[in-house]
Coordinates of N, CA, C and O in Angstrom, one line a residue:
M7 N 135.3 124.1 58.3 CA 134.3 124.9 59.1 C 133.0 124.5 58.4 O 132.9 124.9 57.2
L8 N 131.9 124.6 59.0 CA 130.6 124.7 58.6 C 129.9 126.1 58.6 O 130.3 126.6 59.7
F9 N 129.3 126.1 57.6 CA 128.6 127.5 57.4 C 127.0 127.4 57.2 O 126.6 126.4 56.6
K10 N 126.4 128.3 57.6 CA 124.9 128.0 57.5 C 124.5 129.4 56.7 O 124.9 130.4 56.8
S11 N 123.1 129.3 56.3 CA 122.5 130.5 55.9 C 121.2 130.8 56.5 O 120.6 129.9 57.0
L12 N 120.6 131.8 56.3 CA 119.3 132.4 56.7 C 118.7 133.1 55.7 O 119.0 134.2 55.2
E13 N 117.3 132.9 55.5 CA 116.4 133.6 54.6 C 115.2 134.2 55.1 O 114.7 133.3 55.9
F14 N 114.9 135.4 55.0 CA 113.7 136.0 55.7 C 113.1 137.1 54.8 O 113.9 137.4 54.1
K15 N 112.2 137.7 55.3 CA 111.4 139.0 54.8 C 111.8 140.0 55.2 O 111.5 140.0 56.7
N16 N 112.5 141.1 54.9 CA 112.7 142.3 55.8 C 111.3 143.1 56.2 O 110.3 142.8 55.6
A17 N 111.5 144.0 56.9 CA 110.3 145.0 57.1 C 109.5 145.5 56.0 O 108.4 145.9 56.1
Y18 N 110.2 145.6 54.9 CA 109.5 146.4 53.8 C 109.1 145.1 52.5 O 108.7 145.3 51.4
G19 N 109.1 144.1 53.0 CA 108.6 142.9 52.4 C 109.6 142.1 51.1 O 109.0 141.2 50.6
Q20 N 110.9 142.5 51.2 CA 111.9 142.1 50.4 C 112.4 140.8 51.1 O 112.7 140.7 52.1
K21 N 112.8 139.7 50.0 CA 113.4 138.5 50.6 C 114.7 138.9 50.8 O 115.3 139.5 49.8
V22 N 115.6 138.4 51.8 CA 116.8 138.7 52.4 C 117.5 137.3 52.5 O 116.8 136.7 53.1
K23 N 118.6 137.3 52.2 CA 119.4 136.0 52.6 C 120.7 136.6 53.0 O 121.5 137.3 52.6
I24 N 121.0 135.8 54.3 CA 122.5 136.0 55.0 C 123.1 134.7 54.9 O 122.5 133.5 55.4
I25 N 124.3 134.9 54.3 CA 125.2 133.5 54.1 C 126.3 133.9 54.9 O 126.6 134.9 55.5
E26 N 127.1 132.6 54.8 CA 128.4 132.3 55.6 C 128.4 132.8 57.0 O 129.1 133.4 57.6
I27 N 127.5 132.3 57.6 CA 127.1 132.2 59.2 C 128.0 131.2 59.7 O 127.6 130.0 59.5
P28 N 129.0 131.1 60.5 CA 129.9 130.1 61.0 C 129.1 129.4 62.0 O 128.4 129.8 62.9
V29 N 129.2 128.0 61.9 CA 128.8 127.2 63.1 C 129.7 126.6 64.0 O 130.8 126.1 63.5
L30 N 129.8 127.3 65.3 CA 130.9 126.8 66.2 C 130.5 126.0 67.1 O 129.3 125.7 67.5
E31 N 131.4 125.2 67.7 CA 131.1 124.2 68.9 C 130.6 124.8 69.9 O 130.9 125.9 70.0
E32 N 129.9 123.9 70.6 CA 129.3 124.4 72.3 C 130.5 125.0 73.0 O 130.2 126.3 73.8
E33 N 131.6 124.5 73.1 CA 132.5 125.1 74.2 C 133.6 126.0 73.3 O 134.5 126.4 74.0
N34 N 133.2 126.6 72.3 CA 134.1 127.5 71.6 C 133.9 128.8 72.5 O 132.9 129.3 72.5
A35 N 135.0 129.4 72.7 CA 135.0 130.7 73.5 C 134.2 131.9 72.8 O 133.8 132.8 73.2
Y36 N 134.1 131.8 71.4 CA 133.4 132.9 70.6 C 132.1 132.8 70.2 O 131.5 133.7 69.4
R37 N 131.6 131.8 70.6 CA 130.1 131.3 70.1 C 129.1 132.3 70.8 O 128.3 132.8 70.0
F38 N 129.2 132.8 71.9 CA 128.3 133.8 72.6 C 128.8 135.2 71.8 O 127.6 135.9 71.4
M39 N 129.7 135.5 71.4 CA 130.0 136.9 70.6 C 129.4 136.6 69.5 O 128.9 137.6 68.7
I40 N 129.6 135.5 68.6 CA 129.2 135.6 67.1 C 127.5 135.5 67.3 O 126.9 136.2 66.4
Q41 N 127.0 134.9 68.4 CA 125.8 134.9 68.4 C 125.0 136.3 68.6 O 124.0 136.6 68.0
L42 N 125.6 137.3 69.4 CA 125.2 138.6 69.8 C 125.3 139.3 68.5 O 124.5 140.1 68.0
R43 N 126.3 139.2 67.6 CA 126.8 139.9 66.6 C 125.7 139.6 65.4 O 125.5 140.5 64.7
L44 N 125.4 138.3 65.4 CA 124.7 137.8 64.3 C 123.1 138.4 64.8 O 122.5 138.9 63.7
E45 N 122.6 138.7 66.0 CA 121.3 139.0 66.3 C 121.5 140.5 65.9 O 120.5 141.0 65.2
A46 N 122.5 141.0 66.1 CA 122.6 142.7 65.8 C 122.6 143.0 64.2 O 121.7 143.8 63.8
F47 N 123.2 142.0 63.6 CA 123.3 142.2 62.0 C 122.0 141.8 61.4 O 121.6 142.7 60.6
I48 N 121.3 140.6 62.2 CA 119.8 140.5 61.4 C 119.0 141.8 61.9 O 118.0 142.2 60.6
A49 N 119.0 142.4 62.8 CA 118.4 143.4 63.2 C 118.4 144.4 62.0 O 117.6 145.4 61.7
K50 N 119.7 144.6 61.7 CA 120.2 145.8 61.0 C 119.7 145.6 59.6 O 119.1 146.5 59.0
V51 N 119.9 144.5 59.2 CA 119.7 143.9 57.6 C 117.8 143.9 57.7 O 117.3 144.5 56.7
Y52 N 117.3 143.6 58.8 CA 115.8 143.7 58.7 C 115.2 145.0 58.5 O 114.3 145.3 57.9
R53 N 115.8 145.9 59.1 CA 115.4 147.5 58.9 C 115.9 148.1 57.7 O 115.6 149.2 57.4
S54 N 116.9 147.7 57.0 CA 117.6 148.0 56.1 C 116.6 148.2 54.7 O 115.9 147.4 54.3
R55 N 116.5 149.5 54.0 CA 116.0 149.7 53.1 C 116.7 149.5 51.7 O 116.1 149.6 50.5
T56 N 117.8 149.1 51.7 CA 118.7 148.8 50.4 C 118.1 147.5 49.8 O 117.4 146.8 50.1
N57 N 118.5 147.7 48.3 CA 117.8 146.6 47.4 C 118.8 145.4 47.4 O 118.4 144.5 46.4
R58 N 119.9 145.1 48.1 CA 120.5 144.0 48.2 C 119.6 142.8 48.7 O 118.8 143.0 49.6
S59 N 119.7 141.7 48.1 CA 119.0 140.6 48.6 C 120.0 139.6 49.4 O 119.4 138.7 49.8
V60 N 121.4 139.5 49.2 CA 122.2 138.7 49.8 C 123.3 139.5 50.7 O 123.8 140.2 50.1
Y61 N 123.5 139.1 51.8 CA 124.4 139.7 52.7 C 125.5 138.5 53.3 O 124.9 137.6 53.2
S62 N 126.8 138.9 53.3 CA 127.8 138.0 53.9 C 127.9 138.1 55.5 O 128.5 139.4 55.5
F63 N 127.7 137.4 56.0 CA 127.9 137.6 57.6 C 129.5 137.5 57.9 O 130.0 138.1 58.7
R64 N 130.4 136.9 57.1 CA 131.8 136.8 57.2 C 132.4 138.2 56.8 O 133.2 138.3 57.4
E65 N 131.9 138.7 55.8 CA 132.4 139.9 55.3 C 131.9 141.1 56.3 O 133.0 141.9 56.7
H66 N 130.7 141.1 57.2 CA 130.6 141.8 58.1 C 131.4 141.8 59.3 O 132.2 142.8 59.7
L67 N 131.7 140.4 59.6 CA 132.7 140.1 60.8 C 134.2 140.6 60.6 O 134.7 141.1 61.4
K68 N 134.4 140.5 59.3 CA 135.7 140.9 58.8 C 136.1 142.4 58.9 O 136.9 143.0 59.2
K69 N 135.0 143.1 58.8 CA 134.8 144.7 59.1 C 134.8 145.2 60.6 O 135.5 146.0 61.0
V70 N 133.9 144.4 61.4 CA 133.9 144.8 62.8 C 134.7 144.1 63.9 O 135.0 144.7 64.8
L71 N 135.3 142.9 63.4 CA 136.0 142.4 64.4 C 137.7 142.7 64.2 O 138.0 143.2 63.2
K72 N 138.3 142.6 65.3 CA 139.9 142.9 65.2 C 140.4 141.5 64.6 O 140.0 140.6 64.6
W73 N 141.5 141.6 63.7 CA 141.9 140.6 62.7 C 142.2 139.5 63.5 O 142.1 138.3 63.1
P74 N 143.0 139.4 64.8 CA 143.4 138.1 65.4 C 142.2 137.4 65.9 O 142.0 136.3 65.8
V75 N 141.3 137.8 66.4 CA 140.0 137.6 66.7 C 139.2 136.6 65.2 O 138.8 135.7 65.3
Y76 N 139.0 137.4 64.3 CA 138.7 137.1 63.2 C 139.4 135.8 62.7 O 138.7 134.7 62.2
E77 N 140.6 135.7 62.6 CA 141.5 134.6 62.4 C 141.1 133.3 63.4 O 141.2 132.5 62.5
Q78 N 140.9 133.6 64.5 CA 140.9 132.5 65.5 C 139.5 131.8 65.0 O 139.4 130.6 65.2
I79 N 138.3 132.8 64.6 CA 137.1 132.2 64.5 C 137.2 131.2 63.0 O 136.5 130.3 62.8
F80 N 138.0 131.8 62.0 CA 137.8 131.4 60.5 C 139.1 130.7 60.3 O 139.4 130.7 58.9
K81 N 139.8 130.1 61.3 CA 141.2 129.5 60.9 C 140.9 128.2 60.1 O 139.8 127.7 60.2
E82 N 141.7 128.1 59.1 CA 141.5 127.2 58.4 C 142.5 125.8 58.6 O 143.8 126.2 59.0
T83 N 142.1 124.6 58.9 CA 143.0 123.7 59.3 C 143.6 122.9 57.9 O 142.8 122.5 57.0
A84 N 144.9 122.9 58.0 CA 145.6 122.3 57.0 C 145.4 120.8 56.9 O 145.6 120.2 57.8
L85 N 145.0 120.2 55.9 CA 145.0 118.8 55.7 C 146.3 118.2 55.4 O 147.0 118.5 54.6
K86 N 146.7 117.1 55.9 CA 147.9 116.4 56.0 C 147.8 115.5 54.7 O 146.8 114.9 54.2
H87 N 148.8 115.6 53.9 CA 149.1 114.9 52.7 C 148.0 115.1 51.5 O 147.8 114.3 50.9
N88 N 147.6 116.4 51.5 CA 146.8 116.6 50.5 C 145.1 115.7 50.6 O 144.7 115.4 49.8
A89 N 145.1 115.3 52.0 CA 143.8 114.5 52.1 C 142.4 115.1 52.0 O 142.2 116.2 52.3

């Protein structure tokens, strides 16, 4: 699975980085849900006054999604013959 990160300055001028944002295929059923949750998370971080500079979107999803949905999004594909 591919991940991307996002850097910006919040409303208080602090540099903030959101890491571990999953990149899903166009036909993935969870793509729209992840996009909406990411927008809501960015808005929350943008207004936040905390001194944290790095946030993990994956950890946020782990807290807010039901476990079977989380597993479907972040499922690891096993490599054959340790390739």
